[in-house]
Coordinates of C-alpha atoms in Angstrom, one line a residue:
Chain A
X689 CA -14.1 -18.1 18.9
X690 CA -15.7 -15.9 21.7
X691 CA -13.7 -17.6 24.2
X692 CA -10.5 -17.2 22.5
X693 CA -11.2 -13.4 22.1
X694 CA -12.0 -13.0 25.9
X695 CA -8.8 -14.9 26.7
X696 CA -6.8 -12.8 24.5
X697 CA -8.3 -9.9 26.0
X698 CA -7.0 -10.8 29.6
X699 CA -3.7 -11.9 28.2
X700 CA -3.1 -8.5 26.3
X701 CA -4.8 -6.7 29.1
X702 CA -2.7 -7.7 32.1
X703 CA 0.4 -5.7 31.4
X704 CA -1.8 -2.8 31.0
X705 CA -3.6 -3.5 34.2
X706 CA -0.2 -3.9 36.4
X707 CA 0.9 -0.4 35.1
X708 CA -2.5 1.1 35.6
X709 CA -2.9 -0.2 39.1
X710 CA 0.6 1.4 39.8
X711 CA -0.1 4.7 38.5
X712 CA -3.6 4.7 40.3
X713 CA -1.7 4.5 43.5
X714 CA 1.0 7.2 42.5
X715 CA -1.8 9.5 41.4
X716 CA -4.0 9.0 44.3
X717 CA -1.2 10.6 46.1
X718 CA -0.9 13.6 43.9
X719 CA 1.9 12.5 41.8
X720 CA 1.6 12.2 38.0
X721 CA 3.9 9.7 36.8
X722 CA 4.3 9.7 32.9
X723 CA 7.4 7.6 32.9
X724 CA 5.2 4.3 32.8
X725 CA 6.6 3.4 29.4
X726 CA 10.3 3.7 30.7
X727 CA 9.5 1.8 33.9
X728 CA 7.8 -1.1 31.9
X729 CA 10.7 -1.4 29.6
X730 CA 13.2 -1.2 32.6
X731 CA 11.0 -4.2 34.3
X732 CA 10.7 -6.0 31.1
X733 CA 14.6 -6.2 30.6
X734 CA 15.5 -6.7 34.2
X735 CA 12.7 -9.5 34.5
X736 CA 14.1 -11.3 31.7
X737 CA 17.9 -10.8 32.5
X738 CA 17.3 -12.0 36.1
X739 CA 15.2 -14.9 34.8
X740 CA 17.7 -15.7 32.0
X741 CA 20.6 -15.8 34.5
X742 CA 18.6 -17.5 37.6
X743 CA 16.3 -19.7 35.4
X744 CA 13.4 -18.7 37.9
X745 CA 10.7 -16.5 36.5
X746 CA 9.9 -15.5 39.8
X747 CA 13.2 -13.9 40.7
X748 CA 12.7 -12.2 37.5
X749 CA 9.7 -10.5 38.8
X750 CA 11.6 -9.8 42.0
X751 CA 14.4 -8.1 39.8
X752 CA 11.6 -5.9 38.1
X753 CA 10.2 -5.2 41.5
X754 CA 13.6 -3.9 42.3
X755 CA 14.5 -1.9 39.2
X756 CA 11.1 -0.3 39.4
X757 CA 11.5 0.7 42.9
X758 CA 15.1 2.1 42.3
X759 CA 13.9 4.1 39.2
X760 CA 10.8 5.6 40.8
X761 CA 12.7 6.4 43.9
X762 CA 14.8 8.8 41.8
X763 CA 11.7 10.0 40.2
X764 CA 10.0 10.6 43.7
X765 CA 13.2 12.5 44.7
X766 CA 13.1 14.7 41.6
X767 CA 9.3 15.5 41.9
X768 CA 8.6 15.3 45.6
X769 CA 11.8 16.8 47.0
X770 CA 13.2 18.8 44.1
X771 CA 9.8 19.6 43.1
X772 CA 10.7 19.4 39.4
X773 CA 7.7 19.7 36.9
X774 CA 6.1 16.2 36.7
X775 CA 5.4 16.1 33.0
X776 CA 9.2 17.0 32.3
X777 CA 10.5 14.3 34.8
X778 CA 8.1 11.9 33.6
X779 CA 9.0 12.2 29.9
X780 CA 12.7 12.1 31.2
X781 CA 12.0 8.7 33.2
X782 CA 10.5 7.4 29.8
X783 CA 13.6 8.2 27.7
X784 CA 15.9 7.0 30.5
X785 CA 13.9 3.6 30.8
X786 CA 13.8 3.2 26.9
X787 CA 17.6 4.2 26.5
X788 CA 19.0 2.2 29.4
X789 CA 16.9 -0.9 28.3
X790 CA 18.0 -0.5 24.7
X791 CA 21.7 -0.2 25.7
X792 CA 22.0 -2.9 28.1
X793 CA 19.4 -5.3 26.5
X794 CA 21.5 -5.8 23.2
X795 CA 23.4 -8.5 24.6
X796 CA 20.1 -10.2 25.7
X797 CA 18.4 -10.2 22.1
X798 CA 17.6 -13.5 21.1
X799 CA 18.3 -15.2 24.3
X800 CA 16.0 -17.4 26.1
X801 CA 14.9 -17.3 29.8
X802 CA 12.7 -19.3 32.1
X803 CA 8.9 -18.2 31.6
X804 CA 5.9 -18.4 33.3
X805 CA 3.3 -20.9 31.8
X806 CA -0.6 -21.3 32.2
X807 CA -1.4 -23.2 35.3
X808 CA -4.6 -25.5 35.8
X809 CA -6.5 -24.7 38.9
X810 CA -8.8 -27.6 39.9
X811 CA -12.3 -27.0 39.8
X812 CA -12.3 -23.3 38.6
X813 CA -10.5 -24.2 35.4
X814 CA -13.4 -27.1 34.8
X815 CA -16.2 -24.4 34.7
X816 CA -17.3 -24.3 31.2
X817 CA -16.7 -21.1 29.3
X818 CA -15.6 -19.0 32.3
X819 CA -13.1 -21.6 33.3
X820 CA -11.3 -21.5 30.3
X821 CA -11.5 -17.5 29.8
X822 CA -10.6 -16.5 33.4
X823 CA -8.5 -19.6 34.6
X824 CA -6.4 -21.0 31.8
X825 CA -3.6 -18.4 32.4
X826 CA -0.2 -17.9 34.0
X827 CA 0.6 -17.1 37.8
X828 CA 0.9 -13.5 37.0
X829 CA -2.6 -13.1 35.7
X830 CA -3.9 -14.8 38.9
X831 CA -1.9 -12.4 41.0
X832 CA -3.5 -9.5 39.2
X833 CA -6.9 -10.9 39.9
X834 CA -6.1 -10.8 43.7
X835 CA -4.2 -7.5 43.7
X836 CA -7.3 -5.7 42.2
X837 CA -9.9 -6.1 44.7
X838 CA -7.2 -5.8 47.3
X839 CA -6.1 -2.4 46.1
X840 CA -9.5 -1.3 45.8
X841 CA -10.5 -2.3 49.5
X842 CA -7.0 -0.6 50.6
X843 CA -7.7 2.5 49.0
X844 CA -11.5 3.1 49.8
X845 CA -11.9 1.1 52.9
X846 CA -9.0 1.2 55.1
X847 CA -7.4 4.0 57.2
X848 CA -4.0 4.2 55.3
X849 CA -6.0 4.3 52.2
X850 CA -7.6 7.3 53.4
X851 CA -4.5 9.0 54.3
X852 CA -3.3 8.3 50.7
X853 CA -6.4 9.9 49.1
X854 CA -6.3 12.7 51.7
X855 CA -2.7 13.6 50.5
X856 CA -3.8 13.6 47.0
X857 CA -6.9 15.8 47.7
X858 CA -5.6 18.1 50.2
X859 CA -2.0 17.7 51.2
X860 CA -2.1 20.9 53.4
X861 CA -4.8 19.8 55.5
X862 CA -3.3 16.3 55.6
X863 CA -0.3 17.7 56.9
X864 CA -2.1 19.9 59.4
X865 CA -3.5 16.6 61.1
X866 CA -0.2 14.8 61.3
X867 CA 0.1 12.9 57.8
X868 CA 3.2 13.0 56.6
X869 CA 2.7 14.2 52.9
X870 CA 6.4 13.5 51.8
X871 CA 6.6 10.1 53.2
X872 CA 3.1 9.0 51.8
X873 CA 4.0 10.5 48.2
X874 CA 7.4 8.6 48.2
X875 CA 5.8 5.2 49.4
X876 CA 3.2 5.4 46.7
X877 CA 5.3 6.6 43.9
X878 CA 7.7 3.8 44.7
X879 CA 4.8 1.1 45.0
X880 CA 3.6 2.4 41.7
X881 CA 6.7 2.0 40.2
X882 CA 7.2 -1.4 41.0
X883 CA 3.7 -2.6 40.0
X884 CA 4.3 -1.0 36.7
X885 CA 7.7 -2.7 36.1
X886 CA 6.0 -6.0 36.8
X887 CA 3.7 -5.2 34.1
X888 CA 6.6 -5.0 31.8
X889 CA 8.0 -8.1 33.2
X890 CA 4.8 -9.7 32.1
X891 CA 5.7 -8.9 28.6
X892 CA 9.0 -10.5 28.7
X893 CA 8.2 -13.5 30.9
X894 CA 4.7 -14.5 30.2
X895 CA 3.1 -12.8 27.4
X896 CA 6.3 -13.7 25.0
X897 CA 9.6 -15.0 26.4
X898 CA 12.1 -12.8 24.9
X899 CA 13.6 -9.4 25.2
X900 CA 13.1 -7.1 22.2
X901 CA 14.2 -3.3 22.3
X902 CA 11.3 -1.2 23.0
X903 CA 9.0 -4.1 23.2
X904 CA 6.1 -2.2 25.3
X905 CA 5.3 -0.5 22.1
X906 CA 3.5 2.3 23.6
X907 CA 1.6 0.4 26.4
X908 CA 2.7 2.7 28.9
X909 CA 1.0 5.5 27.5
X910 CA -2.1 3.6 27.1
X911 CA -2.0 2.8 30.8
X912 CA -1.6 6.6 31.6
X913 CA -4.7 6.9 29.7
X914 CA -6.3 4.1 31.3
X915 CA -5.9 5.5 34.8
X916 CA -8.3 8.4 33.8
X917 CA -10.6 5.9 31.9
X918 CA -10.9 4.2 35.2
X919 CA -11.6 7.2 37.2
X920 CA -8.6 6.3 39.7
X921 CA -10.5 3.0 40.8
X922 CA -8.7 -0.3 40.6
X923 CA -11.9 -2.3 39.9
X924 CA -12.8 -0.1 36.7
X925 CA -9.2 -0.4 36.0
X926 CA -9.5 -4.1 35.6
X927 CA -12.6 -3.4 33.2
X928 CA -10.7 -0.8 31.3
X929 CA -7.5 -2.9 30.8
X930 CA -9.3 -6.0 29.5
X931 CA -11.3 -3.7 27.3
X932 CA -8.3 -2.1 25.7
X933 CA -6.6 -5.5 25.5
X934 CA -9.7 -6.9 23.8
X935 CA -9.6 -4.1 21.3
X936 CA -6.0 -4.5 20.4
X937 CA -6.2 -8.2 19.9
X938 CA -9.6 -8.2 18.3
X939 CA -8.3 -6.0 15.7
X940 CA -5.5 -8.5 15.0
X941 CA -8.3 -11.4 14.9
X942 CA -10.4 -9.3 12.4
X943 CA -7.4 -9.1 10.4
X944 CA -6.5 -12.7 10.4
X945 CA -9.9 -13.7 9.5
X946 CA -9.4 -11.8 6.3
X947 CA -12.1 -9.2 6.8
X948 CA -11.7 -6.5 4.3
X949 CA -11.3 -3.5 6.7
X950 CA -8.0 -1.2 6.2
X951 CA -5.4 -2.6 8.7
X952 CA -4.6 0.8 9.2
X953 CA -8.0 1.8 10.7
X954 CA -8.0 -1.0 12.9
X955 CA -4.4 -0.8 14.3
X956 CA -5.3 2.9 15.2
X957 CA -7.9 2.0 17.5
X958 CA -6.5 1.6 20.7
X959 CA -4.4 4.8 20.1
X960 CA -7.1 6.9 19.0
X961 CA -9.1 5.8 22.1
X962 CA -5.9 6.9 24.1
X963 CA -5.7 10.4 22.5
X964 CA -9.3 11.1 23.1
X965 CA -9.2 10.3 26.7
X966 CA -5.8 12.2 27.1
X967 CA -7.5 15.4 25.5
X968 CA -10.5 14.9 27.7
X969 CA -8.3 15.1 30.8
X970 CA -6.5 18.0 29.9
X971 CA -9.4 20.4 30.5
X972 CA -9.3 21.2 34.3
X973 CA -13.3 21.2 34.7
X974 CA -13.2 17.7 33.0
X975 CA -10.8 16.3 35.6
X976 CA -12.8 17.5 38.6
X977 CA -15.9 16.0 37.2
X978 CA -14.6 12.5 36.9
X979 CA -12.9 12.7 40.2
X980 CA -9.3 13.3 39.6
X981 CA -7.0 13.8 42.8
X982 CA -7.2 17.6 43.1
X983 CA -3.6 18.0 44.2
X984 CA -2.5 15.9 41.2
X985 CA 0.6 17.3 39.6
X986 CA 1.1 19.9 42.3
X987 CA 4.1 19.7 44.3
X988 CA 3.8 20.1 47.9
X989 CA 6.0 22.4 50.0
X990 CA 5.3 23.4 53.7
X991 CA 6.5 26.9 53.2
X992 CA 4.3 27.8 50.5
X993 CA 0.9 29.5 51.0
X994 CA -1.9 29.9 48.6
Chain B
X725 CA 69.7 17.1 -5.9
X726 CA 66.4 19.0 -6.4
X727 CA 66.1 17.9 -10.0
X728 CA 66.7 14.3 -8.9
X729 CA 64.0 14.4 -6.3
X730 CA 61.5 15.9 -8.8
X731 CA 62.4 13.2 -11.7
X732 CA 62.0 10.6 -8.8
X733 CA 58.7 12.1 -7.8
X734 CA 57.6 12.0 -11.4
X735 CA 58.7 8.5 -12.0
X736 CA 56.7 7.4 -8.9
X737 CA 53.6 9.1 -9.9
X738 CA 53.9 7.5 -13.3
X739 CA 54.2 4.1 -11.8
X740 CA 51.2 4.8 -9.4
X741 CA 49.2 6.0 -12.5
X742 CA 50.2 2.8 -14.5
X743 CA 49.5 0.7 -11.7
X744 CA 46.0 2.0 -11.1
X745 CA 44.9 2.7 -14.6
X746 CA 43.7 -0.8 -15.1
X747 CA 41.2 -0.6 -12.4
X748 CA 39.6 1.5 -9.7
X749 CA 39.7 1.6 -6.0
X750 CA 36.6 1.1 -3.7
X751 CA 36.0 2.2 0.0
X752 CA 33.4 0.4 1.8
X753 CA 32.0 2.3 4.7
X754 CA 30.2 0.5 7.4
X755 CA 27.6 1.4 9.7
X756 CA 27.7 1.3 13.3
X757 CA 27.2 -2.5 13.2
X758 CA 30.7 -2.6 11.6
X759 CA 32.3 -5.8 10.4
X760 CA 31.5 -8.8 12.2
X761 CA 27.7 -8.0 12.4
X762 CA 26.8 -11.2 10.7
X763 CA 24.6 -9.1 8.5
X764 CA 24.6 -6.2 5.9
X765 CA 28.2 -5.1 6.7
X766 CA 29.8 -8.5 6.5
X767 CA 27.7 -9.5 3.5
X768 CA 28.5 -6.5 1.6
X769 CA 32.3 -6.5 2.5
X770 CA 32.3 -10.3 1.3
X771 CA 31.0 -9.0 -2.2
X772 CA 33.5 -6.2 -2.4
X773 CA 36.4 -8.5 -1.6
X774 CA 35.2 -11.0 -4.2
X775 CA 35.2 -8.4 -6.8
X776 CA 38.4 -7.0 -5.7
X777 CA 40.3 -10.3 -6.3
X778 CA 38.4 -11.0 -9.6
X779 CA 38.7 -7.7 -11.1
X780 CA 42.1 -6.3 -9.5
X781 CA 40.1 -3.5 -7.6
X782 CA 41.8 -2.1 -4.6
X783 CA 39.5 -2.4 -1.6
X784 CA 39.5 -0.6 1.7
X785 CA 36.9 -0.6 4.4
X786 CA 36.3 2.4 6.7
X787 CA 34.4 1.4 9.9
X788 CA 32.0 3.8 11.4
X789 CA 32.0 3.6 15.2
X790 CA 29.2 6.3 15.8
X791 CA 26.4 7.6 13.8
X792 CA 28.0 10.9 14.0
X793 CA 30.9 9.7 11.9
X794 CA 28.8 8.7 9.0
X795 CA 29.1 11.8 7.1
X796 CA 32.8 12.2 8.0
X797 CA 33.7 8.9 6.9
X798 CA 31.7 8.9 3.6
X799 CA 33.3 12.3 2.8
X800 CA 36.6 10.7 3.5
X801 CA 36.0 7.8 1.1
X802 CA 34.7 10.2 -1.4
X803 CA 38.1 12.1 -1.1
X804 CA 40.3 9.1 -1.4
X805 CA 38.4 6.5 -3.3
X806 CA 37.0 6.1 -7.0
X807 CA 34.0 4.4 -5.9
X808 CA 32.2 4.7 -2.2
X809 CA 30.1 1.7 -1.2
X810 CA 27.6 2.0 1.4
X811 CA 24.8 -0.4 2.7
X812 CA 21.5 0.1 4.2
X813 CA 18.5 2.3 4.8
X814 CA 20.0 3.9 7.9
X815 CA 22.8 5.4 5.8
X816 CA 20.8 6.6 3.0
X817 CA 20.1 10.3 4.2
X818 CA 23.9 10.6 4.8
X819 CA 24.6 9.1 1.2
X820 CA 22.3 11.6 -0.2
X821 CA 24.1 14.6 1.7
X822 CA 27.4 13.3 0.5
X823 CA 26.2 12.7 -3.2
X824 CA 25.5 16.5 -3.2
X825 CA 28.6 17.7 -1.4
X826 CA 30.7 15.6 -3.7
X827 CA 29.1 15.6 -7.3
X828 CA 32.0 14.2 -8.9
X829 CA 32.3 11.3 -6.7
X830 CA 30.7 7.9 -7.3
X831 CA 28.7 6.2 -4.8
X832 CA 27.1 2.7 -4.7
X833 CA 24.3 2.2 -2.2
X834 CA 23.2 -1.3 -1.2
X835 CA 19.6 -2.0 -0.3
X836 CA 18.3 1.8 0.0
X837 CA 17.1 4.3 -2.6
X838 CA 18.1 7.7 -3.4
X839 CA 17.7 9.7 -6.4
X840 CA 21.1 11.3 -7.5
X841 CA 23.1 11.2 -10.7
X842 CA 26.3 10.0 -9.1
X843 CA 24.7 7.2 -6.9
X844 CA 24.0 3.8 -8.2
X845 CA 21.3 2.1 -5.9
X846 CA 21.0 -1.7 -5.9
X847 CA 17.8 -3.1 -4.6
X848 CA 16.1 -6.5 -4.5
X849 CA 13.1 -7.7 -6.3
X850 CA 11.3 -8.8 -2.9
X851 CA 8.5 -10.0 -5.0
X852 CA 10.7 -12.9 -6.4
X853 CA 11.9 -13.8 -2.9
X854 CA 8.3 -13.8 -1.7
X855 CA 7.6 -16.0 -4.8
X856 CA 10.2 -18.6 -3.5
X857 CA 8.7 -18.4 -0.1
X858 CA 5.1 -18.9 -1.4
X859 CA 6.1 -22.1 -3.5
X860 CA 7.6 -23.7 -0.1
X861 CA 4.5 -22.7 1.8
X862 CA 2.2 -24.4 -0.6
X863 CA 4.2 -27.4 -1.1
X864 CA 4.4 -27.8 2.8
X865 CA 0.9 -27.1 3.9
X866 CA -1.2 -30.0 4.6
X867 CA -4.4 -27.9 5.8
X868 CA -4.7 -26.0 2.4
X869 CA -4.3 -22.5 4.4
X870 CA -1.1 -20.6 4.6
X871 CA -0.7 -17.1 6.2
X872 CA 1.6 -14.2 6.2
X873 CA 2.4 -11.6 9.1
X874 CA 3.8 -8.2 7.9
X875 CA 5.3 -5.8 10.6
X876 CA 4.9 -2.4 8.9
X877 CA 3.0 -2.1 5.7
X878 CA 6.0 -0.8 3.6
X879 CA 6.4 -1.0 0.0
X880 CA 9.2 -3.6 0.5
X881 CA 7.3 -5.7 3.0
X882 CA 4.2 -5.5 0.5
X883 CA 6.2 -6.7 -2.6
X884 CA 7.4 -9.9 -0.6
X885 CA 3.6 -10.5 0.2
X886 CA 2.5 -10.1 -3.4
X887 CA 5.1 -12.4 -4.5
X888 CA 4.3 -14.8 -1.8
X889 CA 0.8 -14.9 -2.9
X890 CA 1.6 -15.4 -6.5
X891 CA 4.0 -18.3 -5.5
X892 CA 1.2 -20.0 -3.6
X893 CA -1.1 -19.6 -6.4
X894 CA 1.6 -20.7 -8.8
X895 CA 2.3 -24.0 -7.0
X896 CA -1.2 -24.9 -6.0
X897 CA -2.5 -24.5 -9.6
X898 CA 0.1 -26.8 -11.0
X899 CA -0.6 -29.5 -8.4
X900 CA -4.2 -29.1 -8.4
X901 CA -4.1 -28.2 -4.8
X902 CA -6.6 -25.7 -3.2
X903 CA -4.6 -23.4 -1.0
X904 CA -5.9 -20.3 0.6
X905 CA -3.7 -17.3 1.8
X906 CA -4.7 -15.3 5.1
X907 CA -2.6 -12.6 6.1
X908 CA -2.4 -9.7 8.8
X909 CA -0.5 -6.7 10.0
X910 CA 1.3 -6.0 13.3
X911 CA 1.7 -2.3 12.7
X912 CA 5.1 -2.0 14.4
X913 CA 8.4 -3.7 14.0
X914 CA 9.1 -4.4 17.8
X915 CA 5.8 -5.7 19.4
X916 CA 6.6 -9.4 19.8
X917 CA 3.4 -9.9 21.9
X918 CA 1.1 -8.5 19.1
X919 CA 2.9 -10.7 16.5
X920 CA 2.3 -13.6 18.6
X921 CA -1.1 -12.8 19.2
X922 CA -1.7 -12.5 15.4
X923 CA -0.2 -15.6 14.5
X924 CA -2.0 -17.6 17.2
X925 CA -5.0 -16.6 15.6
X926 CA -3.9 -17.5 12.1
X927 CA -3.0 -21.0 13.3
X928 CA -6.2 -21.2 15.2
X929 CA -8.0 -20.9 11.9
X930 CA -6.0 -23.9 10.3
X931 CA -3.1 -22.0 8.9
X932 CA 0.0 -24.3 9.2
X933 CA 2.7 -22.1 7.3
X934 CA 3.1 -18.4 8.0
X935 CA 5.5 -16.3 6.2
X936 CA 6.8 -13.5 8.3
X937 CA 8.2 -10.1 7.3
X938 CA 7.8 -8.5 10.6
X939 CA 11.2 -7.4 11.9
X940 CA 11.4 -8.1 15.6
X941 CA 7.6 -8.6 15.9
X942 CA 8.5 -11.7 13.8
X943 CA 10.1 -13.3 16.9
X944 CA 6.5 -13.5 18.1
X945 CA 5.6 -15.3 15.4
X946 CA 8.1 -18.0 15.8
X947 CA 7.3 -18.1 19.4
X948 CA 3.5 -18.7 18.5
X949 CA 4.5 -21.4 16.2
X950 CA 6.7 -23.1 18.9
X951 CA 3.9 -22.9 21.4
X952 CA 1.5 -24.5 19.1
X953 CA 3.9 -27.1 18.2
X954 CA 2.9 -29.9 15.5
X955 CA 2.3 -28.6 12.2
X956 CA 2.7 -25.0 12.7
X957 CA 5.5 -23.5 10.7
X958 CA 7.3 -20.2 9.9
X959 CA 9.1 -19.1 7.0
X960 CA 11.1 -15.9 7.6
X961 CA 13.4 -13.4 5.8
X962 CA 16.8 -12.7 6.5
X963 CA 16.4 -14.5 10.0
X964 CA 19.4 -14.7 12.5
X965 CA 20.8 -18.2 12.9
X966 CA 19.5 -18.2 16.5
X967 CA 15.9 -17.6 15.5
X968 CA 16.5 -20.2 12.7
X969 CA 17.3 -23.0 15.2
X970 CA 14.8 -22.1 17.7
X971 CA 12.2 -24.7 16.4
X972 CA 9.5 -25.0 13.9
X973 CA 11.1 -22.7 11.6
X974 CA 11.2 -24.2 7.9
X975 CA 13.3 -21.6 6.1
X976 CA 14.6 -18.2 5.7
X977 CA 14.7 -16.2 2.5
X978 CA 17.9 -14.4 2.6
X979 CA 18.8 -11.5 0.4
X980 CA 22.3 -11.7 -0.9
X981 CA 23.9 -8.5 -0.2
X982 CA 27.2 -10.0 -1.4
X983 CA 25.8 -10.6 -4.5
X984 CA 24.6 -7.2 -4.8
X985 CA 27.8 -5.6 -3.8
X986 CA 29.7 -8.0 -6.2
X987 CA 27.7 -7.4 -9.3
X988 CA 27.4 -3.6 -8.9
X989 CA 31.3 -3.5 -9.0
X990 CA 31.3 -6.1 -11.8
X991 CA 29.1 -3.8 -13.8
X992 CA 31.1 -0.8 -13.0
X993 CA 34.4 -2.7 -14.1
X994 CA 32.8 -3.8 -17.4
X995 CA 30.9 -0.5 -18.5
X996 CA 32.0 2.0 -16.3
X997 CA 29.9 3.8 -13.5
X998 CA 26.4 4.5 -14.3
X999 CA 24.1 6.3 -11.7
X1000 CA 20.4 4.8 -11.2
X1001 CA 18.5 1.8 -9.9
X1002 CA 19.1 -1.8 -10.4
X1003 CA 17.1 -4.6 -9.0
X1004 CA 18.3 -8.1 -8.1
X1005 CA 16.1 -11.0 -8.5
X1006 CA 16.2 -14.7 -8.7
X1007 CA 18.0 -14.6 -12.0
X1008 CA 21.0 -12.7 -10.7
X1009 CA 20.9 -14.8 -7.6
X1010 CA 19.7 -12.1 -5.4
X1011 CA 18.0 -14.6 -3.0
X1012 CA 18.8 -17.7 -1.3
X1013 CA 16.7 -20.0 0.7
X1014 CA 18.2 -21.0 4.0
X1015 CA 16.7 -24.2 5.1
X1016 CA 16.5 -26.0 8.3
X1017 CA 16.5 -29.7 8.9
X1018 CA 12.7 -29.6 9.4
X1019 CA 11.8 -28.3 5.9
X1020 CA 13.5 -31.4 4.2
X1021 CA 11.1 -33.9 5.8
X1022 CA 8.1 -32.2 4.2
X1023 CA 9.4 -31.7 0.6
X1024 CA 9.5 -34.9 -1.7
X1025 CA 11.9 -34.8 -4.6
X1026 CA 9.0 -34.3 -7.0
X1027 CA 8.1 -31.0 -4.8
X1028 CA 11.8 -29.8 -5.2
X1029 CA 11.7 -30.4 -8.8
X1030 CA 8.3 -28.4 -9.2
X1031 CA 9.8 -25.6 -7.2
X1032 CA 12.8 -25.4 -9.3
X1033 CA 10.8 -25.4 -12.5
X1034 CA 8.8 -22.6 -11.6
X1035 CA 11.6 -20.7 -10.3
X1036 CA 13.2 -21.5 -13.5
X1037 CA 10.3 -19.8 -15.4
X1038 CA 11.0 -16.7 -13.7
X1039 CA 14.6 -16.6 -14.1
X1040 CA 14.1 -17.2 -17.9
X1041 CA 11.7 -14.2 -17.9
X1042 CA 8.7 -16.2 -19.1
X1043 CA 6.9 -15.7 -15.8
X1044 CA 6.8 -12.1 -14.3
X1045 CA 6.1 -12.2 -10.5
X1046 CA 3.6 -9.3 -9.6
X1047 CA 4.8 -6.5 -7.4
X1048 CA 1.7 -4.9 -6.8
X1049 CA -2.0 -5.5 -6.0
X1050 CA -3.2 -4.8 -9.6
X1051 CA -0.7 -7.1 -10.9
X1052 CA -1.3 -9.9 -8.6
X1053 CA -5.1 -9.6 -9.5
X1054 CA -4.1 -10.2 -13.1
X1055 CA -1.3 -12.8 -12.5
X1056 CA -2.2 -16.1 -14.2
X1057 CA 0.5 -18.9 -13.4
X1058 CA 0.8 -21.8 -16.0
X1059 CA -1.6 -24.5 -15.6
X1060 CA 0.9 -27.1 -16.7
X1061 CA 4.7 -27.4 -17.4

């Protein structure tokens, strides 16, 4: 029973984790990307379509990476070069992703594609309880296990990570010491978009194996909240994602067991939590306290002086 | 010469008047799905055509290619036709508007409800469709536990559920079988992931037949059954043929839109147009059970007979299928036939 709940938490948390990781990179460089929902949808469809055509789920992931990269390149151009308001551009990206995927996806509803299935890992999968909970998943889950500590190490322990954080904290100073603010922001916004799109592809290639219009069902927004919840730290992002995934699947399980709590209340849980977190972050003081990148949402321009 | 034209014109009008005096004409306005959608539009048009043939009604179809055209097309219909036929919830707002704009025109709205004196709404008794599904589920289950998964908790979906529970109860009491019903709600109509998750937990608790009224979240229910394999089955509502064939689906309860369209026109032909609401159930042939090959293997002739006899009680009006929680609590099925 407990085993099944933890397993479900990881399954449901993995798409959130990819999106949260991606957004951490983008936000660490000082760019808020509210387009996660759109990127995930685009990734979910692209991943599914490529896998449908080529019969290779890995090529599907590659397709998701590509579309995530292209869309966030557009987003980067708008917000970094054109200095468009990031909230507005992010919402636009969400609508674009939802609209495009809905339109082009119509032909793929009800189709099948090659999907990821759980892989047994010798020794690890045999450990009682933990083996079942952690090591009875598909390759994309295992990949995320590796990506999390790697991202943490990269952001906090390497020179490149320091540059990234410097650009997000104080782009002017970073510029003065010879770090290219634009290059770095472009790089991490694109990288972030690619990871987010893989989160979407997880939904259509591993969690289920189908394409459905709007199948992300608000997960992109939850990921935006999770970034704050995790205080821009990949390790905490892992816990936060699994926690949210756990809450979401636990409520389904409670219902299925026939416990008499209103299903409306239970279904509200993850979203209520999201609203609370997002309201907290909207205050400037709170953002500083939990360590938000100082230059977040502030477009950088060399000519401008404060 | 002028006179001749007037006389000729008069004659023509008279002829036209005579030929259409016997019957009326119907204009069917599709939604963007259009003819060939294999669904609501096709079903409705089928029923209209059947009525047209039988009652000598003139029928015409106006296809809508964009949502923005709905009002214009329905207005055209109201100007040209005696009866304007429209189907589906998505069209109901537009029909309500048109009904106000053309108070003298008459509208038939299939599978949606609006309150206007010049609109005849035809709905379904979902509880009776659910009842049928419940009978089948109770007959098939080997574990003594059946389930349901609802996408959005709408009154329509809930009537399916109440009927389903009643069907399970009705069948199991007759057979002396003990069958429990477990259910869950996904909360959205397009989250296949959650649909799958919740069904897996139902199956894990020993449920072996799940009735899903979950829209596209229901694809996740079917996938869960497929993934578990063995005795994990799904019954759906209005399933696409593609989903039907994807394994571990027992059957789909389909609402007969064509019957709804046909019967509404038959009523009008026999007794003139009357606004208001009518609901089709088993008696009117409002539902059909579309089976897959899998189902046959699980039902003996005795099971089939029992299902038919219980359905017969509903059709004869002896047994009233509950459509609310209170009615379900009070529902007492017959102990013997």
